[in-house]
Every structure is written in C-alpha cells, then in structure tokens.
Short mmCIF file of C-alpha atoms in Angstrom, two decimals:
data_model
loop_
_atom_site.label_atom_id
_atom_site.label_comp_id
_atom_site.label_asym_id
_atom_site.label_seq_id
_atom_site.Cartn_x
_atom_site.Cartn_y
_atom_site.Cartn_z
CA UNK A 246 -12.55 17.97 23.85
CA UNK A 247 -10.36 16.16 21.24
CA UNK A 248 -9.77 18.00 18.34
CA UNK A 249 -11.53 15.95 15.11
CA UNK A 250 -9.67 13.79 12.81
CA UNK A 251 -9.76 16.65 10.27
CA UNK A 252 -8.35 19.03 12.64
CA UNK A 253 -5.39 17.01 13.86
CA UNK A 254 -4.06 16.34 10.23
CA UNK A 255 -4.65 20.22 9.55
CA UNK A 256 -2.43 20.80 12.62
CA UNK A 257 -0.01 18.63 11.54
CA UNK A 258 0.26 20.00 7.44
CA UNK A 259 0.05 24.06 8.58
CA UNK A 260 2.52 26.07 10.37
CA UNK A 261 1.58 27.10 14.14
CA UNK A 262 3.11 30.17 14.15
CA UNK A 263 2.11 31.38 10.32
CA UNK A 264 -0.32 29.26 8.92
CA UNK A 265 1.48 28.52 5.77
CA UNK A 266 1.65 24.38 4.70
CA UNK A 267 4.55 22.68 5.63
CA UNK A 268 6.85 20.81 3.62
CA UNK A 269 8.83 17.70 4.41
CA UNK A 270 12.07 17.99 3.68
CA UNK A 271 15.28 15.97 4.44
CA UNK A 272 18.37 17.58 7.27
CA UNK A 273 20.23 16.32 9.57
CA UNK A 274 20.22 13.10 8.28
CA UNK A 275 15.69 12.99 9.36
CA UNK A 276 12.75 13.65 7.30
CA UNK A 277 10.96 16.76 9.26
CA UNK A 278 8.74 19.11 8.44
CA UNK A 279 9.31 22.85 7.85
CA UNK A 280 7.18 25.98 6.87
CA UNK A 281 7.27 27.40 3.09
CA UNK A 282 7.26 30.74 4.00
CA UNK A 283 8.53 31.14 7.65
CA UNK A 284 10.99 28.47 7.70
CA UNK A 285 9.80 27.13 10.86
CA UNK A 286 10.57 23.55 11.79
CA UNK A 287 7.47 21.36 12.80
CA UNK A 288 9.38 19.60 15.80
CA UNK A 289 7.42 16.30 16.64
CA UNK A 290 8.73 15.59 20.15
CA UNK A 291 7.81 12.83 22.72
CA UNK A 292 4.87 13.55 25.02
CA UNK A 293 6.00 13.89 28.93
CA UNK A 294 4.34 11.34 31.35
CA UNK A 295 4.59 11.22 34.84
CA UNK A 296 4.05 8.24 36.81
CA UNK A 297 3.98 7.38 40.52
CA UNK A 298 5.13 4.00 42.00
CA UNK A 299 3.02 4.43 45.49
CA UNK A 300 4.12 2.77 48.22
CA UNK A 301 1.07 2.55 50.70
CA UNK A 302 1.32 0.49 53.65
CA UNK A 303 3.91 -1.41 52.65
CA UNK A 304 2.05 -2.54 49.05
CA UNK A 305 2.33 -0.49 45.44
CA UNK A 306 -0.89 1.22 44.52
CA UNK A 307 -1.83 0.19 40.82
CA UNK A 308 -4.93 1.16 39.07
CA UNK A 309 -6.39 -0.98 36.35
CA UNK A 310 -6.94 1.37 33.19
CA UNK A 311 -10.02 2.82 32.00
CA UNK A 312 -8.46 4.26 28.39
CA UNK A 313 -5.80 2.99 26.13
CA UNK A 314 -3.01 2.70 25.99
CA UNK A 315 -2.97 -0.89 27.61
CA UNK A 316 -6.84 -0.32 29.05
CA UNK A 317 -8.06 -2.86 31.37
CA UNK A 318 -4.18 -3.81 32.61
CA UNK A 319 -3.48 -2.52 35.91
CA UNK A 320 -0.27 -0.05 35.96
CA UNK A 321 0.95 2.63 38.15
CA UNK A 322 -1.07 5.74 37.77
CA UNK A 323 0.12 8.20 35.37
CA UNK A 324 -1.07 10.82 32.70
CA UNK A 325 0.39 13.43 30.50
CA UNK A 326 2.20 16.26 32.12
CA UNK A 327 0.10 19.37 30.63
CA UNK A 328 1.22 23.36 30.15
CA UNK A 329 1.97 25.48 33.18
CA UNK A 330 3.07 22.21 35.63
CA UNK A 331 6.18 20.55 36.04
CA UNK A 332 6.60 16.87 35.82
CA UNK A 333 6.53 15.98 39.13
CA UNK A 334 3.39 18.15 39.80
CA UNK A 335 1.87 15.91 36.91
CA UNK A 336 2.76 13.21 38.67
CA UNK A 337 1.53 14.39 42.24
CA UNK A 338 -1.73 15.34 40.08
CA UNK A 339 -2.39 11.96 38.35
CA UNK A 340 -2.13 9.81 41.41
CA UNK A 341 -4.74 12.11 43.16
CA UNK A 342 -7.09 12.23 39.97
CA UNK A 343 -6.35 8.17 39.38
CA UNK A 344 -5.99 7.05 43.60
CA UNK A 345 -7.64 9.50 45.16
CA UNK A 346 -4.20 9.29 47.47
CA UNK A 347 -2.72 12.79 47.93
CA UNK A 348 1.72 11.80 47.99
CA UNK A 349 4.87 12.88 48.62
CA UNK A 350 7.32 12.36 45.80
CA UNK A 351 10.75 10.72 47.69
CA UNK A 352 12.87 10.98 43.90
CA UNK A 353 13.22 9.92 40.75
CA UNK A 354 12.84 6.17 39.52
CA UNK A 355 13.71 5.51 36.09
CA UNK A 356 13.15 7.68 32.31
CA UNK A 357 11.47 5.24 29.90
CA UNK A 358 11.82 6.39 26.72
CA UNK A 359 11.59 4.37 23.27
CA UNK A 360 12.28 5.68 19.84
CA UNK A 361 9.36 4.75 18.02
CA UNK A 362 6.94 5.82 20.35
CA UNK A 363 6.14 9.51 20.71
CA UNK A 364 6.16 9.07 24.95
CA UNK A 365 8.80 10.10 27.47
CA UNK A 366 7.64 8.68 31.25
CA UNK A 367 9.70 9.73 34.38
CA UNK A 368 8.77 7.57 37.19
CA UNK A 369 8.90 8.66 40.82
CA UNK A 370 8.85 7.00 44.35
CA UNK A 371 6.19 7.67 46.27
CA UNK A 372 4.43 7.95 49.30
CA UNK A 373 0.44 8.45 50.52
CA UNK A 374 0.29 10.95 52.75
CA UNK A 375 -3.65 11.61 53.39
CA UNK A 376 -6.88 10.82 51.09
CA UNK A 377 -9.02 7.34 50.50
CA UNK A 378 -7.46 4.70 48.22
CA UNK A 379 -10.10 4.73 45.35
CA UNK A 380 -10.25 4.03 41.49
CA UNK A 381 -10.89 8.28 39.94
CA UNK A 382 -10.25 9.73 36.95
CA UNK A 383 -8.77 6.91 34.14
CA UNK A 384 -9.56 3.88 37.00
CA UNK A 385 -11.83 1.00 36.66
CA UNK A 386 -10.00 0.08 39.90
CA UNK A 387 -7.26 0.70 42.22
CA UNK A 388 -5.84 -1.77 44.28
CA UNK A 389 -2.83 -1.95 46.70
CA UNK A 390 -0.27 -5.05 46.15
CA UNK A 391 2.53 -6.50 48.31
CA UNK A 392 5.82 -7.68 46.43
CA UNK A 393 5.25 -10.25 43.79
CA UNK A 394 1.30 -10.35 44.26
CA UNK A 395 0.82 -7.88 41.42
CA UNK A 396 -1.85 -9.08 38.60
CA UNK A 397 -0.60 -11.57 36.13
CA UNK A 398 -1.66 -10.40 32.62
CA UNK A 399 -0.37 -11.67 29.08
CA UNK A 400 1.22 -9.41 26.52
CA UNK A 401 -0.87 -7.30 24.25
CA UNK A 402 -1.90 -8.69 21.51
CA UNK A 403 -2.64 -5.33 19.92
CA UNK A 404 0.79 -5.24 18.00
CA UNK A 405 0.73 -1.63 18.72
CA UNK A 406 4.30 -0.51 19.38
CA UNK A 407 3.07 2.01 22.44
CA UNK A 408 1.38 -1.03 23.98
CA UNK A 409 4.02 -3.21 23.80
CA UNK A 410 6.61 -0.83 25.11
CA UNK A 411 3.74 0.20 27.61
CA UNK A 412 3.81 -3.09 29.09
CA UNK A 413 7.61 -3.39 29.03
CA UNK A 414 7.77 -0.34 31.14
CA UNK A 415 5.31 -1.42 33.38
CA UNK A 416 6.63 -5.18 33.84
CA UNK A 417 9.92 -3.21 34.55
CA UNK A 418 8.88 -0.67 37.45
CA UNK A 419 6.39 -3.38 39.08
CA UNK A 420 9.97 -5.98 39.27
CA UNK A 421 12.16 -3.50 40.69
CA UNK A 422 10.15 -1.59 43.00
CA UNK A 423 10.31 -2.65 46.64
CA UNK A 424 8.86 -0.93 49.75
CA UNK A 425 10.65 1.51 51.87
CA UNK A 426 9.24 0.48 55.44
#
C-alpha cells in the first residue's frame, strides 16, 4: 500500500537515517535538503523504469494503460525497477506482469531521461519467447502492431510535465523501432 499523504511529506521533511528535520539549504549551485544534526543530504534522484519494445511475430506488443501516467494511451509495457533486481530483470518482469509474454532481452534501446521529471527509462529490444499475449497487471489491453499501424492518440491535455514527456518518449520508441525478422 501507498504510504498516506501525511506520510510522504513526513518522509520527505525527516532524515532516513536519524530522524532529525531537514533543512534546505543552498550548494553546489542547487537547493537540497540536508539533516540538522547528521548532516545527511536528502538526495531526490530519478526513479528507474524499464521498458520493453516486444517484437512478436513481426508486430510491437503495446498495452493500453490502466494507471497514470498517460492511462488509457497504449505504450510499451514498463514499470518501476524495485530493490533487489536489476533493470533489465524489471524489464523482463513488467512485460510478463503487463503481456503475459515471458522475453528475451536482445540490448539496450535508448535512456530517456528529462530534467524536470523525477523518471529515468532504459528501453530494451525484445523478444517473446513462450506465454499468451494478454492485457495483466497495469493493462486494459494488449495488442500486437505491425510498423506504422500503432494507435493514433492526441497529446495530453493534462499539462503535466511527466505526461507530456511520457508521450514524447513513447512517440519516439514506437517511430524508430522496426522488427528484427
């Protein structure tokens, strides 16, 4: 479960290693936050994504999205990359949880990375190698899509900068994929 609203901003004012609030304070040119008593610096780093560009049977797999960001677009499956995996176990992970496709990464796509939104995705080629194509975990749908037949959809009209960048990235893998067969 999510932490509540009151938690997250508690998080965010207290040291994690001593409790103590933190202070903002101006170095290196940034505004950060740093512990009164410890000294410890309250680091507020991009989030890790992986995402898989499936190539199955000579189409991309895309999901349309249950949850924000961008939710009801379709989009390569992806999620967060959590504690104890590596990124490209995330990203082996999400496509089974989102697909239901178990894959075989063939390398790295492209980084996206923006600096005003707290998300880092690495995108890798990929391949089914066994399961059922079918929407799971953060799917309304998943579909599979030949070169230039993906969906059509407008720009957000959200205004939210993770949603526009969101779609950027997605526009972007979607035009320069192409099948391997």
């Amino acid at each position: 479960a999510l932490p509540s609203a009151w938690s997250v901003e508690r998080m965010q004012r207290h040291c994690q290693h001593c409790g103590a609030v933190l202070a903002t304070l101006t170095f290196d040119g940034k505004t950060r936050e740093q512990c009164e008593r410890c000294g410890t610096v309250a680091w507020r780093n991009p989030l890790p994504v992986g995402m898989a560009l499936i190539e199955h049977e000579g189409r991309l797999v895309l999901i349309r999205r249950l949850a924000d960001p961008l939710a009801g677009y379709w989009a390569p499956p992806a999620g967060y990359v959590e504690t104890g995996e590596s990124v490209p176990e995330a990203v082996v992970r999400e496509a089974r949880e989102e697909t239901g496709l178990e894959i075989a990464l063939d390398g790295l796509f492209e980084v996206y990375s923006r600096a005003d939104v707290n998300v880092l995705i690495v995108a890798y080629r990929a391949h089914a190698v066994g399961g059922a194509l079918a929407a799971g975990d953060d799917a309304v749908e998943a579909g599979c899509f030949a070169p230039g037949e993906w969906p059509q959809e407008p720009p957000p009209a959200s205004g939210a900068a993770i949603d526009e960048w969101f779609y950027g990235v997605i526009k972007d893998a979607t035009a320069r994929w192409r099948p391997t067969c």
